[in-house]
PDB file of C-alpha atoms in Angstrom:
ATOM      1  CA  ARG N   1      -0.031   3.410 -25.128  1.00  0.00           C
ATOM      2  CA  ALA N   2      -3.136   4.651 -26.985  1.00  0.00           C
ATOM      3  CA  ILE N   3      -6.619   3.133 -26.435  1.00  0.00           C
ATOM      4  CA  GLU N   4      -6.832   0.118 -28.547  1.00  0.00           C
ATOM      5  CA  PRO N   5      -9.843  -0.982 -30.625  1.00  0.00           C
ATOM      6  CA  ILE N   6     -11.708  -4.250 -30.003  1.00  0.00           C
ATOM      7  CA  ILE N   7     -14.392  -3.260 -32.379  1.00  0.00           C
ATOM      8  CA  GLN N   8     -13.465  -0.337 -34.633  1.00  0.00           C
ATOM      9  CA  ASP N   9     -15.069   2.932 -33.689  1.00  0.00           C
ATOM     10  CA  MET N  10     -17.260   1.144 -30.945  1.00  0.00           C
ATOM     11  CA  LEU N  11     -15.234  -0.758 -28.374  1.00  0.00           C
ATOM     12  CA  HIS N  12     -11.851   0.128 -27.112  1.00  0.00           C
ATOM     13  CA  PHE N  13      -9.592  -0.943 -24.063  1.00  0.00           C
ATOM     14  CA  PHE N  14      -6.522   0.541 -22.282  1.00  0.00           C
ATOM     15  CA  VAL N  15      -4.493  -1.289 -19.596  1.00  0.00           C
ATOM     16  CA  THR N  16      -1.432  -0.191 -17.744  1.00  0.00           C
ATOM     17  CA  PHE N  17       0.533  -1.706 -14.771  1.00  0.00           C
ATOM     18  CA  GLU N  18       3.620  -0.468 -12.774  1.00  0.00           C
ATOM     19  CA  ARG N  19       5.754  -2.332 -10.182  1.00  0.00           C
ATOM     20  CA  LYS N  20       8.073  -0.551  -8.087  1.00  0.00           C
ATOM     21  CA  THR N  21      10.560  -2.167  -5.618  1.00  0.00           C
ATOM     22  CA  LEU N  22      12.875  -0.408  -3.258  1.00  0.00           C
ATOM     23  CA  SER N  23      15.243  -1.442  -0.502  1.00  0.00           C
ATOM     24  CA  GLU N  24      16.505   1.025   2.293  1.00  0.00           C
ATOM     25  CA  GLN N  25      19.840  -0.355   3.515  1.00  0.00           C
ATOM     26  CA  ASN N  26      20.362  -0.206   7.320  1.00  0.00           C
ATOM     27  CA  VAL N  27      22.628  -1.800   9.984  1.00  0.00           C
ATOM     28  CA  VAL N  28      21.507  -3.242  13.193  1.00  0.00           C
ATOM     29  CA  PHE N  29      24.124  -2.879  16.075  1.00  0.00           C
ATOM     30  CA  PRO N  30      24.518  -3.065  19.741  1.00  0.00           C
ATOM     31  CA  GLY N  31      23.534   0.022  21.490  1.00  0.00           C
ATOM     32  CA  GLY N  32      25.418   1.796  24.232  1.00  0.00           C
ATOM     33  CA  GLY N  33      28.601   1.588  22.616  1.00  0.00           C
ATOM     34  CA  VAL N  34      28.935  -2.123  23.532  1.00  0.00           C
ATOM     35  CA  ALA N  35      30.983  -4.353  21.314  1.00  0.00           C
ATOM     36  CA  GLU N  36      29.138  -7.166  19.692  1.00  0.00           C
ATOM     37  CA  GLY N  37      31.910  -9.738  20.871  1.00  0.00           C
ATOM     38  CA  THR N  38      31.367  -8.560  24.610  1.00  0.00           C
ATOM     39  CA  ILE N  39      27.762  -9.258  24.624  1.00  0.00           C
ATOM     40  CA  ALA N  40      27.542 -12.316  22.267  1.00  0.00           C
ATOM     41  CA  PRO N  41      28.111 -14.780  25.087  1.00  0.00           C
ATOM     42  CA  LEU N  42      25.405 -13.197  27.216  1.00  0.00           C
ATOM     43  CA  ILE N  43      22.387 -13.453  24.959  1.00  0.00           C
ATOM     44  CA  PRO N  44      21.063 -16.280  22.554  1.00  0.00           C
ATOM     45  CA  ALA N  45      22.722 -16.956  19.355  1.00  0.00           C
ATOM     46  CA  SER N  46      19.347 -16.470  17.681  1.00  0.00           C
ATOM     47  CA  VAL N  47      19.401 -12.827  18.823  1.00  0.00           C
ATOM     48  CA  THR N  48      23.096 -12.097  17.973  1.00  0.00           C
ATOM     49  CA  SER N  49      22.573 -13.472  14.553  1.00  0.00           C
ATOM     50  CA  GLN N  50      20.246 -10.553  13.954  1.00  0.00           C
ATOM     51  CA  PHE N  51      23.038  -7.934  14.188  1.00  0.00           C
ATOM     52  CA  GLY N  52      24.358  -6.487  10.814  1.00  0.00           C
ATOM     53  CA  PRO N  53      23.243  -5.389   7.541  1.00  0.00           C
ATOM     54  CA  THR N  54      19.403  -5.236   7.124  1.00  0.00           C
ATOM     55  CA  THR N  55      16.960  -3.908   4.752  1.00  0.00           C
ATOM     56  CA  ASN N  56      13.581  -2.197   4.920  1.00  0.00           C
ATOM     57  CA  PRO N  57      11.869  -3.479   1.571  1.00  0.00           C
ATOM     58  CA  PHE N  58       9.265  -1.562  -0.188  1.00  0.00           C
ATOM     59  CA  SER N  59       6.997  -2.819  -3.105  1.00  0.00           C
ATOM     60  CA  GLU N  60       4.215  -1.219  -5.016  1.00  0.00           C
ATOM     61  CA  ASP N  61       1.911  -2.398  -7.694  1.00  0.00           C
ATOM     62  CA  LEU N  62      -0.365   0.043  -9.593  1.00  0.00           C
ATOM     63  CA  GLY N  63      -2.762  -0.939 -12.239  1.00  0.00           C
ATOM     64  CA  PHE N  64      -5.268   0.841 -14.302  1.00  0.00           C
ATOM     65  CA  ALA N  65      -7.789  -0.641 -16.971  1.00  0.00           C
ATOM     66  CA  LYS N  66     -10.471   1.122 -18.957  1.00  0.00           C
ATOM     67  CA  LEU N  67     -13.124  -0.218 -21.288  1.00  0.00           C
ATOM     68  CA  ASP N  68     -15.055   2.215 -23.664  1.00  0.00           C
ATOM     69  CA  TYR N  69     -18.156   1.112 -25.619  1.00  0.00           C
ATOM     70  CA  GLU N  70     -20.310   3.481 -27.938  1.00  0.00           C
ATOM     71  CA  PRO N  71     -23.019   1.274 -29.180  1.00  0.00           C
ATOM     72  CA  THR N  72     -24.952   4.451 -30.753  1.00  0.00           C
ATOM     73  CA  GLU N  73     -23.886   8.001 -31.540  1.00  0.00           C
ATOM     74  CA  ALA N  74     -25.931   8.995 -28.426  1.00  0.00           C
ATOM     75  CA  ASP N  75     -24.636   6.463 -25.851  1.00  0.00           C
ATOM     76  CA  ARG N  76     -21.240   5.952 -24.297  1.00  0.00           C
ATOM     77  CA  LEU N  77     -20.391   3.357 -21.462  1.00  0.00           C
ATOM     78  CA  GLU N  78     -16.972   3.423 -19.751  1.00  0.00           C
ATOM     79  CA  LEU N  79     -15.824   0.818 -17.222  1.00  0.00           C
ATOM     80  CA  THR N  80     -12.590   1.646 -15.139  1.00  0.00           C
ATOM     81  CA  ALA N  81     -10.734  -0.080 -12.513  1.00  0.00           C
ATOM     82  CA  LYS N  82      -7.802   1.153 -10.427  1.00  0.00           C
ATOM     83  CA  LEU N  83      -5.435  -0.925  -8.226  1.00  0.00           C
ATOM     84  CA  ARG N  84      -3.001   0.158  -5.589  1.00  0.00           C
ATOM     85  CA  ASP N  85      -0.964  -2.583  -3.377  1.00  0.00           C
ATOM     86  CA  GLU N  86       1.817  -1.484  -1.341  1.00  0.00           C
ATOM     87  CA  ARG N  87       3.835  -3.476   1.178  1.00  0.00           C
ATOM     88  CA  SER N  88       6.856  -2.406   3.354  1.00  0.00           C
ATOM     89  CA  LEU N  89       8.910  -3.126   6.394  1.00  0.00           C
ATOM     90  CA  GLN N  90       9.587  -0.096   8.684  1.00  0.00           C
ATOM     91  CA  GLY N  91      11.980   0.609  11.287  1.00  0.00           C
ATOM     92  CA  ALA N  92      14.727  -2.054  10.933  1.00  0.00           C
ATOM     93  CA  ALA N  93      17.891  -0.060  11.978  1.00  0.00           C
ATOM     94  CA  GLY N  94      20.019   0.762  14.953  1.00  0.00           C
ATOM     95  CA  GLN N  95      19.007  -1.276  17.928  1.00  0.00           C
ATOM     96  CA  THR N  96      15.797  -2.614  16.124  1.00  0.00           C
ATOM     97  CA  ALA N  97      16.216  -5.808  14.205  1.00  0.00           C
ATOM     98  CA  ALA N  98      14.059  -6.746  11.106  1.00  0.00           C
ATOM     99  CA  SER N  99      12.147  -9.330  13.206  1.00  0.00           C
ATOM    100  CA  ALA N 100      10.967  -6.291  15.452  1.00  0.00           C
ATOM    101  CA  ALA N 101      10.058  -3.856  12.658  1.00  0.00           C
ATOM    102  CA  SER N 102       6.541  -2.976  11.512  1.00  0.00           C
ATOM    103  CA  HIS N 103       4.966  -4.523   8.498  1.00  0.00           C
ATOM    104  CA  TYR N 104       2.807  -1.943   6.543  1.00  0.00           C
ATOM    105  CA  LYS N 105       0.312  -2.697   3.900  1.00  0.00           C
ATOM    106  CA  ASN N 106      -1.916  -0.264   1.769  1.00  0.00           C
ATOM    107  CA  ASP N 107      -4.564  -1.693  -0.458  1.00  0.00           C
ATOM    108  CA  ASP N 108      -6.898   0.390  -2.703  1.00  0.00           C
ATOM    109  CA  THR N 109      -9.366  -0.955  -5.258  1.00  0.00           C
ATOM    110  CA  ARG N 110     -11.811   1.290  -7.245  1.00  0.00           C
ATOM    111  CA  PHE N 111     -14.284   0.601 -10.019  1.00  0.00           C
ATOM    112  CA  MET N 112     -16.461   2.936 -11.836  1.00  0.00           C
ATOM    113  CA  LEU N 113     -19.304   2.423 -14.510  1.00  0.00           C
ATOM    114  CA  LEU N 114     -20.369   5.477 -16.438  1.00  0.00           C
ATOM    115  CA  TRP N 115     -23.204   5.712 -18.904  1.00  0.00           C
ATOM    116  CA  THR N 116     -23.596   8.905 -20.859  1.00  0.00           C
ATOM    117  CA  HIS N 117     -26.721   9.436 -23.068  1.00  0.00           C
ATOM    118  CA  SER N 118     -27.284  12.626 -25.026  1.00  0.00           C
ATOM    119  CA  TRP N 119     -30.235  13.639 -27.131  1.00  0.00           C
ATOM    120  CA  GLN N 120     -31.951  16.810 -28.393  1.00  0.00           C
ATOM    121  CA  GLY N 121     -29.557  19.161 -26.324  1.00  0.00           C
ATOM    122  CA  MET N 122     -29.797  17.292 -23.248  1.00  0.00           C
ATOM    123  CA  LEU N 123     -27.139  15.157 -21.377  1.00  0.00           C
ATOM    124  CA  ASN N 124     -27.696  12.403 -18.914  1.00  0.00           C
ATOM    125  CA  GLU N 125     -24.636  10.844 -16.969  1.00  0.00           C
ATOM    126  CA  VAL N 126     -25.147   7.955 -14.590  1.00  0.00           C
ATOM    127  CA  ARG N 127     -22.098   6.829 -12.453  1.00  0.00           C
ATOM    128  CA  VAL N 128     -21.833   3.674 -10.226  1.00  0.00           C
ATOM    129  CA  THR N 129     -18.679   3.490  -8.222  1.00  0.00           C
ATOM    130  CA  HIS N 130     -17.262   1.176  -5.653  1.00  0.00           C
ATOM    131  CA  GLN N 131     -14.143   1.814  -3.473  1.00  0.00           C
ATOM    132  CA  SER N 132     -12.401  -0.507  -0.834  1.00  0.00           C
ATOM    133  CA  THR N 133      -9.497   0.812   0.934  1.00  0.00           C
ATOM    134  CA  THR N 134      -7.427  -0.879   3.763  1.00  0.00           C
ATOM    135  CA  SER N 135      -4.193   0.751   5.327  1.00  0.00           C
ATOM    136  CA  ASN N 136      -2.698  -1.020   8.357  1.00  0.00           C
ATOM    137  CA  THR N 137       0.467  -1.977  10.173  1.00  0.00           C
ATOM    138  CA  ASN N 138       0.943  -5.306  12.096  1.00  0.00           C
ATOM    139  CA  ALA N 139      -2.816  -6.416  12.220  1.00  0.00           C
ATOM    140  CA  ALA N 140      -1.656  -9.167  14.627  1.00  0.00           C
ATOM    141  CA  PRO N 141       1.328  -7.772  16.627  1.00  0.00           C
ATOM    142  CA  SER N 142       3.658 -10.219  18.214  1.00  0.00           C
ATOM    143  CA  PRO N 143       5.756  -9.725  21.505  1.00  0.00           C
ATOM    144  CA  GLN N 144       8.708  -7.766  21.466  1.00  0.00           C
ATOM    145  CA  PHE N 145      11.819  -8.811  23.374  1.00  0.00           C
ATOM    146  CA  ASP N 146      14.281  -6.069  24.342  1.00  0.00           C
ATOM    147  CA  TYR N 147      17.645  -6.671  25.613  1.00  0.00           C
ATOM    148  CA  PHE N 148      19.566  -4.044  27.795  1.00  0.00           C
ATOM    149  CA  TYR N 149      23.043  -3.421  29.081  1.00  0.00           C
ATOM    150  CA  TYR N 150      23.375  -1.933  32.566  1.00  0.00           C
ATOM    151  CA  PRO N 151      27.021  -0.654  32.851  1.00  0.00           C
ATOM    152  CA  VAL N 152      27.927   1.417  35.956  1.00  0.00           C
ATOM    153  CA  VAL N 153      29.276   4.842  34.892  1.00  0.00           C
ATOM    154  CA  GLY N 154      30.841   6.610  37.964  1.00  0.00           C
ATOM    155  CA  ASN N 155      28.142   6.038  40.840  1.00  0.00           C
ATOM    156  CA  THR N 156      25.417   5.779  38.120  1.00  0.00           C
ATOM    157  CA  THR N 157      23.830   2.574  36.397  1.00  0.00           C
ATOM    158  CA  VAL N 158      23.108   3.386  32.622  1.00  0.00           C
ATOM    159  CA  ASN N 159      20.336   1.670  30.988  1.00  0.00           C
ATOM    160  CA  ASP N 160      21.417   1.133  27.359  1.00  0.00           C
ATOM    161  CA  PRO N 161      19.402  -0.903  24.936  1.00  0.00           C
ATOM    162  CA  ILE N 162      21.332  -3.561  23.102  1.00  0.00           C
ATOM    163  CA  ILE N 163      18.615  -4.880  20.603  1.00  0.00           C
ATOM    164  CA  ASN N 164      14.947  -5.103  20.141  1.00  0.00           C
ATOM    165  CA  VAL N 165      13.686  -8.530  18.460  1.00  0.00           C
ATOM    166  CA  GLY N 166      10.719 -10.746  18.145  1.00  0.00           C
ATOM    167  CA  GLY N 167       7.960  -8.402  16.965  1.00  0.00           C
ATOM    168  CA  PRO N 168       6.763  -4.911  17.081  1.00  0.00           C
ATOM    169  CA  GLY N 169       5.272  -5.399  20.567  1.00  0.00           C
ATOM    170  CA  ALA N 170       1.959  -4.526  22.072  1.00  0.00           C
ATOM    171  CA  GLY N 171       0.135  -1.225  21.311  1.00  0.00           C
ATOM    172  CA  VAL N 172       1.925  -1.008  17.942  1.00  0.00           C
ATOM    173  CA  GLY N 173      -0.149  -0.888  14.824  1.00  0.00           C
ATOM    174  CA  PHE N 174      -3.057   0.699  13.236  1.00  0.00           C
ATOM    175  CA  ARG N 175      -5.744  -0.308  10.823  1.00  0.00           C
ATOM    176  CA  TYR N 176      -7.922   2.079   8.570  1.00  0.00           C
ATOM    177  CA  ALA N 177     -10.411   0.873   6.144  1.00  0.00           C
ATOM    178  CA  GLN N 178     -13.500   2.015   4.244  1.00  0.00           C
ATOM    179  CA  SER N 179     -15.473   0.612   1.644  1.00  0.00           C
ATOM    180  CA  GLY N 180     -18.435   2.123  -0.109  1.00  0.00           C
ATOM    181  CA  THR N 181     -20.695   2.076  -3.260  1.00  0.00           C
ATOM    182  CA  GLY N 182     -22.124   5.273  -4.849  1.00  0.00           C
ATOM    183  CA  VAL N 183     -24.741   6.010  -7.478  1.00  0.00           C
ATOM    184  CA  GLN N 184     -24.829   9.410  -9.104  1.00  0.00           C
ATOM    185  CA  ASP N 185     -27.149  10.740 -11.880  1.00  0.00           C
ATOM    186  CA  ASP N 186     -26.392  14.181 -13.481  1.00  0.00           C
ATOM    187  CA  PHE N 187     -28.941  15.573 -16.028  1.00  0.00           C
ATOM    188  CA  THR N 188     -27.997  18.741 -17.898  1.00  0.00           C
ATOM    189  CA  PHE N 189     -30.261  20.497 -20.409  1.00  0.00           C
TER     190      PHE N 189
END
């Protein structure tokens, strides 16, 4: 959509927003070729209830807004804002239940104020910017419980995972963040 006037030939605005949601379909099933009915009596019902279809949902919100103001023929002010907000669940499939998958989030917010002034063949542009970004998985991880099946094949005991539940476990996750403000002045003649 075109930039809309608030005050004809002086003050205009533009706003856009987009939302996206996806859902990756998967199945959680007992590992090691063990039939679910065989192990059901051996592990808690709260664990066996996590077998079956599952999803890894993803959502994203994107926003952008801009305000333009031209109080004189020599001056122009622009204020812009950008927003990105993402959430997802990653890893729910196979022997990993949704309760043990990793939660991911990505937040990014940016603002910019630009003042442009021109006179007698010279141009001055002043920018003030601010950005705040955070990207992380499981900021507070919870313990993971791993259930295994130990069948004897020939003379060897095999270690087959049945299911992982409860949380992503210790040592899983990361957090990256940065925030900053900047000032820039460009003078051209």
